[in-house]
Amino acid sequence: MNIANWLHAAAQCWPGRPALFEGARQVADYQGFAARVRGLAHELVHQHGVEPGDRVALFMKNCCEYLELMYAVWWVGGVVVPINCKLHRSEAGWIVDNAQARVLFTDDGQVFAPNELACREMAGRSRTTIDVGGVQPVPYSCNADHLAWLFYTSGTTGRSKGVMLSHGNLAAMSLCYPLDVDAVSALDAVVYAAPMSHGAGLYNFIHVRCGARHVVPESRGFKADELFGLATQLGNVTLFAAPTMVKRMVEQARCIGYAGEGIKTIVYGGAPMYLADLQEALSTFGPRLVQIYGQGESPMTISALSRELIADRERPDWSRIVSSVGRAHACVDVCVLDTQLHSLPAGQPGQIAVRGPTVMHGYWRNEVATREALVDGWLLTGDIGYFDDHGYLTLTDRCKDVIISGGSNVYPREVEEVLALHPEVFEVCVVGEADEEWGESVVAFVVARDNQPLDERSLTAWFVARMASFKKPKKYVFLTELPKNSYGKVPKTALRQWLQEAPGTVVSP
Ligand code: AMP
């Protein structure tokens, strides 16, 4: 089973359907898309000697060629290694080396060649140079276990690891989408506003399978107004957005009086969406939000929370349900384990584990990490959470982020939820700091709304009126903005390190 068969079939069934768009401008229909892929496949084999199983790295910003290249690699049985374009060249070079890539594609004139690697520039190439002579007319035939994608993790704890995803993993993940997340039709347009090297890129498969449109914004990244313009012009737009992106979209939409016209679905995930932010997003965009919970090791597919549940604010248990990450996806088993890896009943927090056809085959050339992550067929996610009696899973934190203060566990997420509701708080992130008396104490990094001075006492009063006092932050650090990595997540390790290096310092707005 080669995932490129989906493109081949789409081109055969619907050759004239619009496929690739740069902004609102169509640059290929499905026939043209597949023809370009075959042309690039020819180049991979005849110019670069790519053979089945060879890795081909992509270090490029989002572009239509990104999709064409990936499918070309799969067409000839190769393995794509998409690298986040925001990484430093040395980090990208490390990944290229680690993956033992045969060829690297870059753009923006970034030509560099670790280990004398063949390095090809995609930017500025003519879209018409196609030589399909001699290229295989159908995708390379392989079984579902054949490696398709080396998905390098964000590496917030040490070196990034190459998650090995097979064609079978990608197919299972994609088939879950219309079942558990959102129906897809040929009229849809998926917009790639987040890096295609990561979560956003995974949405392409089901949209190729259904013959839908693929849109790369002209900015090749995320700009809220551009996105609103595209949605209004193209209609039926779906996009993946990390919670920080949703927050920025809400702010911008409110400034210009936009209410989600042309957007079909905003899929959010990848980091916690606080209740306060979700409420604002729903008030601004209406019933257009769906949540997924996954990780590179089981991409997009651990659990999902439906549009209907998110939008149903009349339900008495609404706050509880939307604070969860929904119910387990159809194709996986999800359980919660104690530290001895025994299954825990509903209500008890422990490590979340996943089993099923979406789970990775291991980490590339890293047996130690593979053995730690895959135990008896279960993927240990490193996330802590609990099920309720109705099967809704609530995430509390990453295992390593839990704060143990005076022997009690404090989950930063619950502290963040309470502070995020404070009317003068714009953003918040909570971490633990070493404390001689308590072992660890709770520290809150806070960004005030409009950067107005915020009173610590008012935050403490707000907090103790809503949550156990032992969980209250012992220290507040006011910042003008929270640091974010290139996936829009706040790197808690960096905040902890900052506290270690600057103990006792308090930065005022
Ligand atoms: P990555 O592999 O970089 O996509 O990161 C995956 C991690 O992001 C997960 O293990 C979770 O800790 C976090 N995450 C993913 N989806 C959600 C979600 N819906 N809510 C909260 N955290 C999430």
Short mmCIF file of C-alpha atoms and ligand atoms in Angstrom, two decimals:
data_model
loop_
_atom_site.label_atom_id
_atom_site.label_comp_id
_atom_site.label_asym_id
_atom_site.label_seq_id
_atom_site.Cartn_x
_atom_site.Cartn_y
_atom_site.Cartn_z
CA MET A 1 0.00 0.00 0.00
CA ASN A 2 1.67 3.19 -1.21
CA ILE A 3 0.01 6.44 -0.09
CA ALA A 4 0.92 7.92 -3.52
CA ASN A 5 -1.76 5.62 -4.98
CA TRP A 6 -4.26 8.11 -3.59
CA LEU A 7 -2.89 10.85 -5.82
CA HIS A 8 -2.68 8.49 -8.78
CA ALA A 9 -6.34 7.52 -8.30
CA ALA A 10 -7.48 11.13 -7.83
CA ALA A 11 -5.73 12.16 -11.07
CA GLN A 12 -7.33 9.27 -12.93
CA CYS A 13 -10.84 9.88 -11.56
CA TRP A 14 -10.91 13.68 -11.60
CA PRO A 15 -8.13 14.94 -13.89
CA GLY A 16 -9.64 18.40 -14.27
CA ARG A 17 -10.46 19.10 -10.65
CA PRO A 18 -8.60 22.07 -9.19
CA ALA A 19 -5.77 20.78 -7.02
CA LEU A 20 -3.00 23.21 -6.13
CA PHE A 21 -3.31 26.90 -5.34
CA GLU A 22 -0.78 29.62 -4.60
CA GLY A 23 -2.96 32.04 -2.69
CA ALA A 24 -6.27 32.18 -4.56
CA ARG A 25 -4.58 31.34 -7.90
CA GLN A 26 -4.89 27.78 -9.19
CA VAL A 27 -1.53 26.40 -10.39
CA ALA A 28 -2.48 22.79 -11.14
CA ASP A 29 -5.44 20.50 -11.54
CA TYR A 30 -5.16 16.87 -10.40
CA GLN A 31 -3.81 15.72 -13.75
CA GLY A 32 -1.18 18.47 -13.67
CA PHE A 33 -0.32 17.69 -10.04
CA ALA A 34 0.30 14.01 -10.83
CA ALA A 35 2.26 14.88 -13.98
CA ARG A 36 4.57 17.17 -12.00
CA VAL A 37 5.02 14.42 -9.44
CA ARG A 38 6.05 11.96 -12.13
CA GLY A 39 8.48 14.52 -13.55
CA LEU A 40 10.09 15.04 -10.16
CA ALA A 41 10.10 11.28 -9.57
CA HIS A 42 12.08 10.92 -12.79
CA GLU A 43 14.56 13.54 -11.57
CA LEU A 44 14.92 11.82 -8.20
CA VAL A 45 15.82 8.52 -9.81
CA HIS A 46 17.85 9.66 -12.80
CA GLN A 47 19.66 12.68 -11.38
CA HIS A 48 19.98 11.72 -7.74
CA GLY A 49 19.95 7.95 -7.83
CA VAL A 50 17.12 7.72 -5.30
CA GLU A 51 16.12 4.13 -4.68
CA PRO A 52 13.28 2.63 -2.62
CA GLY A 53 13.95 3.26 1.08
CA ASP A 54 16.28 6.23 0.43
CA ARG A 55 15.64 9.37 2.46
CA VAL A 56 14.99 12.69 0.76
CA ALA A 57 15.09 15.75 3.02
CA LEU A 58 13.00 18.90 2.50
CA PHE A 59 14.11 22.13 4.16
CA MET A 60 11.69 24.58 2.63
CA LYS A 61 8.92 26.95 3.55
CA ASN A 62 5.41 25.91 2.62
CA CYS A 63 4.85 25.82 -1.14
CA CYS A 64 2.93 23.71 -3.66
CA GLU A 65 6.22 22.06 -4.65
CA TYR A 66 6.36 20.69 -1.12
CA LEU A 67 3.42 18.43 -1.89
CA GLU A 68 4.71 17.57 -5.34
CA LEU A 69 8.09 16.58 -3.98
CA MET A 70 6.68 14.46 -1.18
CA TYR A 71 4.49 12.53 -3.60
CA ALA A 72 7.42 12.18 -6.02
CA VAL A 73 9.49 10.62 -3.26
CA TRP A 74 6.72 8.16 -2.39
CA TRP A 75 6.11 7.47 -6.08
CA VAL A 76 9.59 5.93 -6.27
CA GLY A 77 9.41 4.25 -2.84
CA GLY A 78 11.56 6.81 -1.02
CA VAL A 79 11.13 8.28 2.45
CA VAL A 80 10.49 12.00 3.04
CA VAL A 81 12.30 13.86 5.80
CA PRO A 82 10.48 17.19 6.16
CA ILE A 83 12.50 19.63 8.28
CA ASN A 84 10.91 22.62 9.96
CA CYS A 85 12.03 25.58 7.86
CA LYS A 86 12.38 27.72 10.97
CA LEU A 87 15.19 25.58 12.35
CA HIS A 88 18.73 26.87 12.31
CA ARG A 89 20.85 25.53 9.44
CA SER A 90 23.01 23.61 11.89
CA GLU A 91 19.94 21.90 13.38
CA ALA A 92 18.66 21.10 9.90
CA GLY A 93 22.12 19.80 9.00
CA TRP A 94 22.04 17.52 12.02
CA ILE A 95 18.71 16.06 10.90
CA VAL A 96 19.91 15.56 7.32
CA ASP A 97 22.95 13.76 8.68
CA ASN A 98 20.99 11.69 11.17
CA ALA A 99 18.50 10.63 8.51
CA GLN A 100 21.38 9.79 6.12
CA ALA A 101 19.49 11.61 3.40
CA ARG A 102 20.55 11.05 -0.18
CA VAL A 103 19.36 14.42 -1.36
CA LEU A 104 18.17 17.64 0.25
CA PHE A 105 15.75 20.13 -1.31
CA THR A 106 15.90 23.71 -0.07
CA ASP A 107 14.58 27.08 -1.11
CA ASP A 108 15.40 30.76 -0.75
CA GLY A 109 18.90 30.14 -2.01
CA GLN A 110 19.82 28.17 1.09
CA VAL A 111 22.24 25.79 -0.51
CA PHE A 112 24.32 23.85 1.94
CA ALA A 113 25.60 20.38 1.78
CA PRO A 114 26.48 18.51 4.92
CA ASN A 115 28.53 15.49 3.95
CA GLU A 116 28.77 16.45 0.31
CA LEU A 117 25.08 15.80 0.02
CA ALA A 118 23.34 16.49 -3.26
CA CYS A 119 21.43 19.69 -2.61
CA ARG A 120 18.76 20.97 -4.95
CA GLU A 121 17.05 24.30 -4.92
CA MET A 122 13.33 24.34 -5.53
CA ALA A 123 12.70 28.08 -5.45
CA GLY A 124 12.46 29.87 -8.76
CA ARG A 125 12.22 26.70 -10.83
CA SER A 126 9.91 26.72 -13.76
CA ARG A 127 6.76 24.77 -13.01
CA THR A 128 6.71 23.43 -16.55
CA THR A 129 9.94 21.44 -16.69
CA ILE A 130 8.53 17.97 -16.84
CA ASP A 131 10.21 15.00 -18.37
CA VAL A 132 8.18 11.89 -17.72
CA GLY A 133 9.98 9.66 -20.15
CA GLY A 134 11.17 6.54 -18.46
CA VAL A 135 9.42 7.12 -15.15
CA GLN A 136 7.26 4.38 -13.74
CA PRO A 137 3.61 5.04 -14.63
CA VAL A 138 2.28 3.93 -11.24
CA PRO A 139 3.63 4.37 -7.71
CA TYR A 140 6.22 1.92 -6.42
CA SER A 141 4.48 -1.13 -5.01
CA CYS A 142 5.15 -1.66 -1.31
CA ASN A 143 3.45 -3.05 1.74
CA ALA A 144 1.87 -0.96 4.47
CA ASP A 145 4.96 -1.22 6.70
CA HIS A 146 7.20 0.47 4.15
CA LEU A 147 8.70 3.63 5.65
CA ALA A 148 7.18 6.85 4.26
CA TRP A 149 7.96 9.79 6.56
CA LEU A 150 10.69 10.49 9.11
CA PHE A 151 8.95 12.97 11.38
CA TYR A 152 11.55 14.80 13.47
CA THR A 153 10.11 15.74 16.86
CA SER A 154 10.33 19.30 18.12
CA GLY A 155 13.14 18.21 20.43
CA THR A 156 12.12 20.28 23.44
CA THR A 157 13.97 17.79 25.63
CA GLY A 158 17.31 17.21 23.98
CA ARG A 159 18.03 16.14 20.43
CA SER A 160 15.18 15.75 18.02
CA LYS A 161 14.24 12.13 17.22
CA GLY A 162 13.13 10.77 13.85
CA VAL A 163 9.70 9.18 14.27
CA MET A 164 9.34 6.39 11.70
CA LEU A 165 5.91 6.55 10.03
CA SER A 166 4.92 4.00 7.43
CA HIS A 167 2.48 4.25 4.54
CA GLY A 168 0.09 2.19 6.68
CA ASN A 169 0.39 4.69 9.56
CA LEU A 170 -0.42 7.60 7.26
CA ALA A 171 -3.36 5.82 5.67
CA ALA A 172 -4.87 4.79 9.05
CA MET A 173 -4.42 8.31 10.39
CA SER A 174 -6.09 9.82 7.33
CA LEU A 175 -9.04 7.42 7.37
CA CYS A 176 -9.80 8.35 10.96
CA TYR A 177 -10.16 11.98 9.99
CA PRO A 178 -13.54 11.90 8.19
CA LEU A 179 -14.80 9.44 10.75
CA ASP A 180 -13.86 11.27 13.93
CA VAL A 181 -12.83 14.81 13.07
CA ASP A 182 -14.57 16.27 10.04
CA ALA A 183 -16.24 15.12 6.81
CA VAL A 184 -14.23 16.01 3.68
CA SER A 185 -15.57 16.71 0.20
CA ALA A 186 -14.14 17.69 -3.17
CA LEU A 187 -15.44 21.21 -2.57
CA ASP A 188 -13.15 21.70 0.39
CA ALA A 189 -9.94 23.71 0.41
CA VAL A 190 -7.25 22.84 2.92
CA VAL A 191 -5.04 25.83 3.67
CA TYR A 192 -1.50 25.22 4.90
CA ALA A 193 -0.94 28.08 7.33
CA ALA A 194 1.29 26.15 9.75
CA PRO A 195 4.52 24.35 8.72
CA MET A 196 3.83 21.49 6.28
CA SER A 197 6.83 19.69 7.78
CA HIS A 198 4.72 19.09 10.87
CA GLY A 199 1.04 18.58 11.72
CA ALA A 200 -0.40 20.79 8.97
CA GLY A 201 1.24 18.71 6.25
CA LEU A 202 -0.59 15.60 7.42
CA TYR A 203 -3.95 17.00 6.32
CA ASN A 204 -2.98 16.64 2.69
CA PHE A 205 -3.66 12.91 2.41
CA ILE A 206 -7.38 12.79 3.02
CA HIS A 207 -7.84 15.92 0.92
CA VAL A 208 -5.94 14.31 -1.96
CA ARG A 209 -8.00 11.16 -1.53
CA CYS A 210 -11.22 13.21 -1.84
CA GLY A 211 -9.97 15.38 -4.71
CA ALA A 212 -10.15 18.62 -2.70
CA ARG A 213 -8.13 21.83 -3.14
CA HIS A 214 -4.74 22.47 -1.52
CA VAL A 215 -3.88 26.09 -0.83
CA VAL A 216 -0.55 27.59 0.18
CA PRO A 217 -0.94 31.24 1.24
CA GLU A 218 1.23 33.66 -0.71
CA SER A 219 3.03 34.61 2.50
CA ARG A 220 3.88 30.88 2.79
CA GLY A 221 3.03 31.11 6.47
CA PHE A 222 0.45 32.32 8.92
CA LYS A 223 -1.10 35.77 8.57
CA ALA A 224 -4.60 36.11 9.94
CA ASP A 225 -5.88 38.73 7.48
CA GLU A 226 -4.47 36.87 4.50
CA LEU A 227 -6.21 33.76 5.74
CA PHE A 228 -9.54 35.55 6.12
CA GLY A 229 -9.18 36.93 2.58
CA LEU A 230 -8.45 33.46 1.19
CA ALA A 231 -11.38 31.94 3.04
CA THR A 232 -13.73 34.59 1.72
CA GLN A 233 -12.51 34.07 -1.86
CA LEU A 234 -12.20 30.28 -1.92
CA GLY A 235 -14.90 29.15 0.53
CA ASN A 236 -15.10 25.84 2.41
CA VAL A 237 -11.68 26.35 3.94
CA THR A 238 -10.22 23.96 6.51
CA LEU A 239 -7.03 24.66 8.38
CA PHE A 240 -5.02 23.35 11.26
CA ALA A 241 -4.12 26.02 13.82
CA ALA A 242 -2.25 25.73 17.10
CA PRO A 243 -4.13 27.47 19.97
CA THR A 244 -1.80 30.48 19.76
CA MET A 245 -2.74 30.90 16.09
CA VAL A 246 -6.45 30.68 16.95
CA LYS A 247 -5.91 33.39 19.56
CA ARG A 248 -4.27 35.66 17.00
CA MET A 249 -7.05 34.98 14.51
CA VAL A 250 -9.64 35.97 17.12
CA GLU A 251 -7.86 39.24 17.89
CA GLN A 252 -7.55 40.14 14.22
CA ALA A 253 -11.11 39.08 13.38
CA ARG A 254 -12.45 41.28 16.15
CA CYS A 255 -10.47 44.27 14.88
CA ILE A 256 -11.90 44.03 11.38
CA GLY A 257 -15.34 42.61 12.14
CA TYR A 258 -14.73 39.24 10.44
CA ALA A 259 -16.87 36.35 11.68
CA GLY A 260 -15.45 33.29 9.94
CA GLU A 261 -17.03 33.68 6.48
CA GLY A 262 -15.62 31.05 4.11
CA ILE A 263 -14.06 28.99 6.90
CA LYS A 264 -15.53 25.53 7.22
CA THR A 265 -13.33 24.12 9.98
CA ILE A 266 -10.52 25.22 12.24
CA VAL A 267 -8.85 22.13 13.68
CA TYR A 268 -6.96 23.05 16.80
CA GLY A 269 -4.52 20.98 18.82
CA GLY A 270 -0.85 20.54 19.56
CA ALA A 271 -1.01 22.45 22.85
CA PRO A 272 -3.64 23.26 25.49
CA MET A 273 -6.55 25.47 24.45
CA TYR A 274 -7.66 27.30 27.58
CA LEU A 275 -11.35 27.58 28.27
CA ALA A 276 -11.23 31.38 28.24
CA ASP A 277 -9.66 31.36 24.75
CA LEU A 278 -12.06 28.75 23.40
CA GLN A 279 -15.02 30.82 24.55
CA GLU A 280 -13.70 33.83 22.66
CA ALA A 281 -12.99 31.77 19.55
CA LEU A 282 -16.53 30.35 19.57
CA SER A 283 -18.07 33.78 20.05
CA THR A 284 -16.02 35.09 17.12
CA PHE A 285 -16.17 32.20 14.64
CA GLY A 286 -19.22 30.22 15.67
CA PRO A 287 -19.40 26.40 15.34
CA ARG A 288 -16.29 26.01 13.22
CA LEU A 289 -13.90 24.47 15.74
CA VAL A 290 -12.83 20.86 16.17
CA GLN A 291 -10.09 19.60 18.47
CA ILE A 292 -7.56 16.84 17.94
CA TYR A 293 -4.99 15.39 20.28
CA GLY A 294 -2.06 13.48 18.86
CA GLN A 295 1.70 13.51 18.73
CA GLY A 296 4.28 12.77 16.04
CA GLU A 297 4.46 9.20 17.36
CA SER A 298 0.72 8.68 16.68
CA PRO A 299 0.09 11.58 14.36
CA MET A 300 -3.20 13.44 14.71
CA THR A 301 -4.79 10.37 16.16
CA ILE A 302 -5.15 9.80 19.85
CA SER A 303 -8.45 11.55 20.50
CA ALA A 304 -10.79 14.14 19.02
CA LEU A 305 -13.55 16.43 20.23
CA SER A 306 -16.35 17.12 17.79
CA ARG A 307 -17.63 20.40 16.45
CA GLU A 308 -21.10 19.67 17.88
CA LEU A 309 -19.86 19.17 21.42
CA ILE A 310 -17.57 22.18 21.29
CA ALA A 311 -20.37 24.42 20.03
CA ASP A 312 -23.07 23.21 22.43
CA ARG A 313 -22.58 25.81 25.15
CA GLU A 314 -26.03 25.07 26.58
CA ARG A 315 -24.90 21.71 27.96
CA PRO A 316 -24.53 21.81 31.74
CA ASP A 317 -21.26 19.85 31.47
CA TRP A 318 -19.93 21.97 28.58
CA SER A 319 -16.93 23.43 30.45
CA ARG A 320 -15.82 20.00 31.56
CA ILE A 321 -16.22 18.45 28.11
CA VAL A 322 -14.39 21.17 26.22
CA SER A 323 -11.57 21.13 28.75
CA SER A 324 -11.00 17.55 27.64
CA VAL A 325 -9.34 16.40 24.41
CA GLY A 326 -12.41 14.35 23.53
CA ARG A 327 -12.78 10.63 23.00
CA ALA A 328 -10.33 8.07 21.63
CA HIS A 329 -10.10 7.83 17.86
CA ALA A 330 -11.87 4.89 16.22
CA CYS A 331 -8.71 3.04 15.17
CA VAL A 332 -6.76 3.18 18.43
CA ASP A 333 -6.93 1.89 21.98
CA VAL A 334 -6.10 4.52 24.57
CA CYS A 335 -5.46 3.78 28.23
CA VAL A 336 -4.07 5.49 31.30
CA LEU A 337 -1.22 3.77 33.14
CA ASP A 338 0.33 4.10 36.59
CA THR A 339 4.09 4.26 37.08
CA GLN A 340 4.23 0.41 37.06
CA LEU A 341 2.41 0.51 33.70
CA HIS A 342 -0.81 -0.95 35.12
CA SER A 343 -4.06 0.31 33.70
CA LEU A 344 -5.91 2.85 35.86
CA PRO A 345 -9.68 3.25 36.19
CA ALA A 346 -11.62 6.35 35.14
CA GLY A 347 -10.94 9.40 37.26
CA GLN A 348 -7.34 8.54 38.10
CA PRO A 349 -4.55 10.42 36.35
CA GLY A 350 -1.61 8.58 34.87
CA GLN A 351 0.45 8.33 31.71
CA ILE A 352 -1.57 8.10 28.50
CA ALA A 353 -0.71 5.14 26.26
CA VAL A 354 -1.90 4.37 22.72
CA ARG A 355 -2.01 1.22 20.61
CA GLY A 356 -3.10 0.83 17.01
CA PRO A 357 -2.27 1.21 13.33
CA THR A 358 -1.31 4.88 13.60
CA VAL A 359 1.45 4.25 16.13
CA MET A 360 4.99 4.77 14.79
CA HIS A 361 7.37 1.93 14.08
CA GLY A 362 10.01 3.41 16.41
CA TYR A 363 12.64 6.15 16.35
CA TRP A 364 15.10 6.16 13.48
CA ARG A 365 18.48 4.76 14.56
CA ASN A 366 17.60 5.16 18.23
CA GLU A 367 16.86 1.82 19.83
CA VAL A 368 17.13 3.09 23.38
CA ALA A 369 14.46 5.76 22.86
CA THR A 370 12.33 3.26 20.91
CA ARG A 371 12.44 0.75 23.78
CA GLU A 372 11.45 3.45 26.26
CA ALA A 373 8.53 4.67 24.15
CA LEU A 374 7.11 1.40 22.81
CA VAL A 375 6.32 -1.10 25.54
CA ASP A 376 4.35 -4.29 24.80
CA GLY A 377 2.88 -2.70 21.71
CA TRP A 378 1.80 0.44 23.56
CA LEU A 379 3.14 3.88 22.84
CA LEU A 380 3.88 5.74 26.09
CA THR A 381 3.02 9.31 25.19
CA GLY A 382 4.70 11.11 28.08
CA ASP A 383 1.39 12.95 28.63
CA ILE A 384 -0.58 12.71 31.86
CA GLY A 385 -4.34 12.61 31.83
CA TYR A 386 -7.45 10.80 32.98
CA PHE A 387 -10.68 9.46 31.52
CA ASP A 388 -14.06 10.39 32.91
CA ASP A 389 -16.90 7.88 33.18
CA HIS A 390 -18.13 8.79 29.70
CA GLY A 391 -14.82 8.18 27.93
CA TYR A 392 -13.67 11.80 27.68
CA LEU A 393 -9.95 12.16 28.15
CA THR A 394 -8.57 15.21 29.95
CA LEU A 395 -4.90 16.06 29.66
CA THR A 396 -3.30 17.46 32.73
CA ASP A 397 0.30 17.84 31.60
CA ARG A 398 3.43 16.33 30.16
CA CYS A 399 4.96 13.90 32.72
CA LYS A 400 8.02 16.08 33.03
CA ASP A 401 6.03 19.28 33.60
CA VAL A 402 4.15 18.14 36.71
CA ILE A 403 5.18 20.16 39.76
CA ILE A 404 5.63 18.30 43.03
CA SER A 405 5.27 20.85 45.78
CA GLY A 406 5.35 19.73 49.40
CA GLY A 407 4.65 16.16 48.24
CA SER A 408 1.50 17.13 46.32
CA ASN A 409 1.18 17.05 42.55
CA VAL A 410 0.27 20.35 40.97
CA TYR A 411 -0.65 20.18 37.30
CA PRO A 412 0.41 23.43 35.63
CA ARG A 413 -2.52 23.18 33.21
CA GLU A 414 -5.13 23.61 35.98
CA VAL A 415 -3.31 26.62 37.40
CA GLU A 416 -3.04 28.10 33.90
CA GLU A 417 -6.76 27.56 33.25
CA VAL A 418 -7.71 29.56 36.35
CA LEU A 419 -5.30 32.43 35.68
CA ALA A 420 -6.27 32.58 31.98
CA LEU A 421 -9.83 33.37 33.06
CA HIS A 422 -8.68 36.52 34.89
CA PRO A 423 -9.96 39.43 32.79
CA GLU A 424 -6.61 41.21 32.78
CA VAL A 425 -4.51 38.18 31.86
CA PHE A 426 -3.71 37.74 28.17
CA GLU A 427 -1.46 34.68 28.33
CA VAL A 428 0.01 32.54 31.06
CA CYS A 429 2.40 29.64 31.45
CA VAL A 430 3.15 27.82 34.69
CA VAL A 431 6.30 25.87 35.60
CA GLY A 432 7.98 24.51 38.72
CA GLU A 433 11.05 26.02 40.33
CA ALA A 434 13.40 24.27 42.77
CA ASP A 435 12.47 25.28 46.32
CA GLU A 436 14.43 24.38 49.45
CA GLU A 437 11.35 24.16 51.63
CA TRP A 438 8.78 22.61 49.27
CA GLY A 439 10.94 20.70 46.82
CA GLU A 440 9.36 22.66 44.02
CA SER A 441 7.18 25.74 43.97
CA VAL A 442 4.74 27.09 41.42
CA VAL A 443 5.83 30.00 39.20
CA ALA A 444 3.48 31.74 36.76
CA PHE A 445 4.76 33.65 33.74
CA VAL A 446 2.06 36.14 32.87
CA VAL A 447 1.44 38.46 29.94
CA ALA A 448 -1.06 41.17 30.89
CA ARG A 449 -3.81 42.18 28.48
CA ASP A 450 -2.63 45.27 26.57
CA ASN A 451 0.51 45.05 28.72
CA GLN A 452 -1.20 47.01 31.49
CA PRO A 453 0.48 46.70 34.92
CA LEU A 454 -0.99 43.77 36.81
CA ASP A 455 -1.27 43.46 40.54
CA GLU A 456 0.09 40.23 42.03
CA ARG A 457 -2.31 40.46 44.95
CA SER A 458 -5.29 40.61 42.63
CA LEU A 459 -4.05 37.47 40.86
CA THR A 460 -3.57 35.64 44.15
CA ALA A 461 -7.04 36.68 45.37
CA TRP A 462 -8.54 35.51 42.06
CA PHE A 463 -6.71 32.22 42.34
CA VAL A 464 -7.49 31.30 45.95
CA ALA A 465 -11.16 32.10 45.35
CA ARG A 466 -11.18 29.28 42.78
CA MET A 467 -8.55 26.69 43.61
CA ALA A 468 -6.71 25.05 46.52
CA SER A 469 -4.31 27.50 48.05
CA PHE A 470 -1.36 25.05 47.96
CA LYS A 471 -1.49 25.27 44.15
CA LYS A 472 -1.19 29.03 44.02
CA PRO A 473 1.87 30.52 42.35
CA LYS A 474 4.54 31.55 44.84
CA LYS A 475 5.98 33.84 42.24
CA TYR A 476 4.75 35.77 39.23
CA VAL A 477 7.03 36.78 36.37
CA PHE A 478 5.51 39.43 34.11
CA LEU A 479 6.56 39.38 30.48
CA THR A 480 5.51 41.37 27.44
CA GLU A 481 5.12 38.10 25.53
CA LEU A 482 5.69 34.41 26.09
CA PRO A 483 8.52 32.74 24.19
CA LYS A 484 7.17 30.28 21.58
CA ASN A 485 8.95 27.70 19.51
CA SER A 486 8.36 27.42 15.79
CA TYR A 487 5.32 25.19 16.39
CA GLY A 488 3.69 27.87 18.53
CA LYS A 489 4.31 25.98 21.79
CA VAL A 490 5.78 27.59 24.88
CA PRO A 491 9.06 25.74 25.63
CA LYS A 492 8.70 25.14 29.36
CA THR A 493 12.25 23.82 29.62
CA ALA A 494 13.52 27.25 28.53
CA LEU A 495 11.40 28.97 31.20
CA ARG A 496 12.66 26.57 33.88
CA GLN A 497 16.22 27.16 32.78
CA TRP A 498 15.67 30.91 32.86
CA LEU A 499 14.45 30.61 36.45
CA GLN A 500 17.52 28.58 37.38
CA GLU A 501 19.80 31.17 35.91
CA ALA A 502 17.96 34.19 37.28
CA PRO A 503 16.48 33.07 40.63
CA GLY A 504 14.56 35.72 42.48
CA THR A 505 14.40 38.08 39.52
CA VAL A 506 11.03 39.52 38.75
CA VAL A 507 10.52 41.29 35.44
CA SER A 508 7.85 43.97 35.47
CA PRO A 509 5.84 44.83 32.40
P1 AMP B 1 4.16 16.96 18.72
O1 AMP B 1 4.62 15.57 18.64
O2 AMP B 1 5.24 17.99 18.55
O3 AMP B 1 2.97 17.23 17.85
O4 AMP B 1 3.66 17.25 20.22
C1 AMP B 1 2.68 16.43 20.76
C2 AMP B 1 2.34 16.89 22.14
O5 AMP B 1 1.58 18.11 22.10
C3 AMP B 1 1.44 15.91 22.84
O6 AMP B 1 2.16 14.83 23.40
C4 AMP B 1 0.76 16.78 23.88
O7 AMP B 1 1.61 17.01 24.99
C5 AMP B 1 0.60 18.10 23.14
N1 AMP B 1 -0.75 18.15 22.53
C6 AMP B 1 -1.13 17.68 21.33
N2 AMP B 1 -2.44 17.91 21.13
C7 AMP B 1 -2.91 18.53 22.22
C8 AMP B 1 -4.20 19.01 22.63
N3 AMP B 1 -5.26 18.91 21.85
N4 AMP B 1 -4.29 19.60 23.85
C9 AMP B 1 -3.22 19.71 24.65
N5 AMP B 1 -1.99 19.28 24.33
C10 AMP B 1 -1.83 18.69 23.13
#
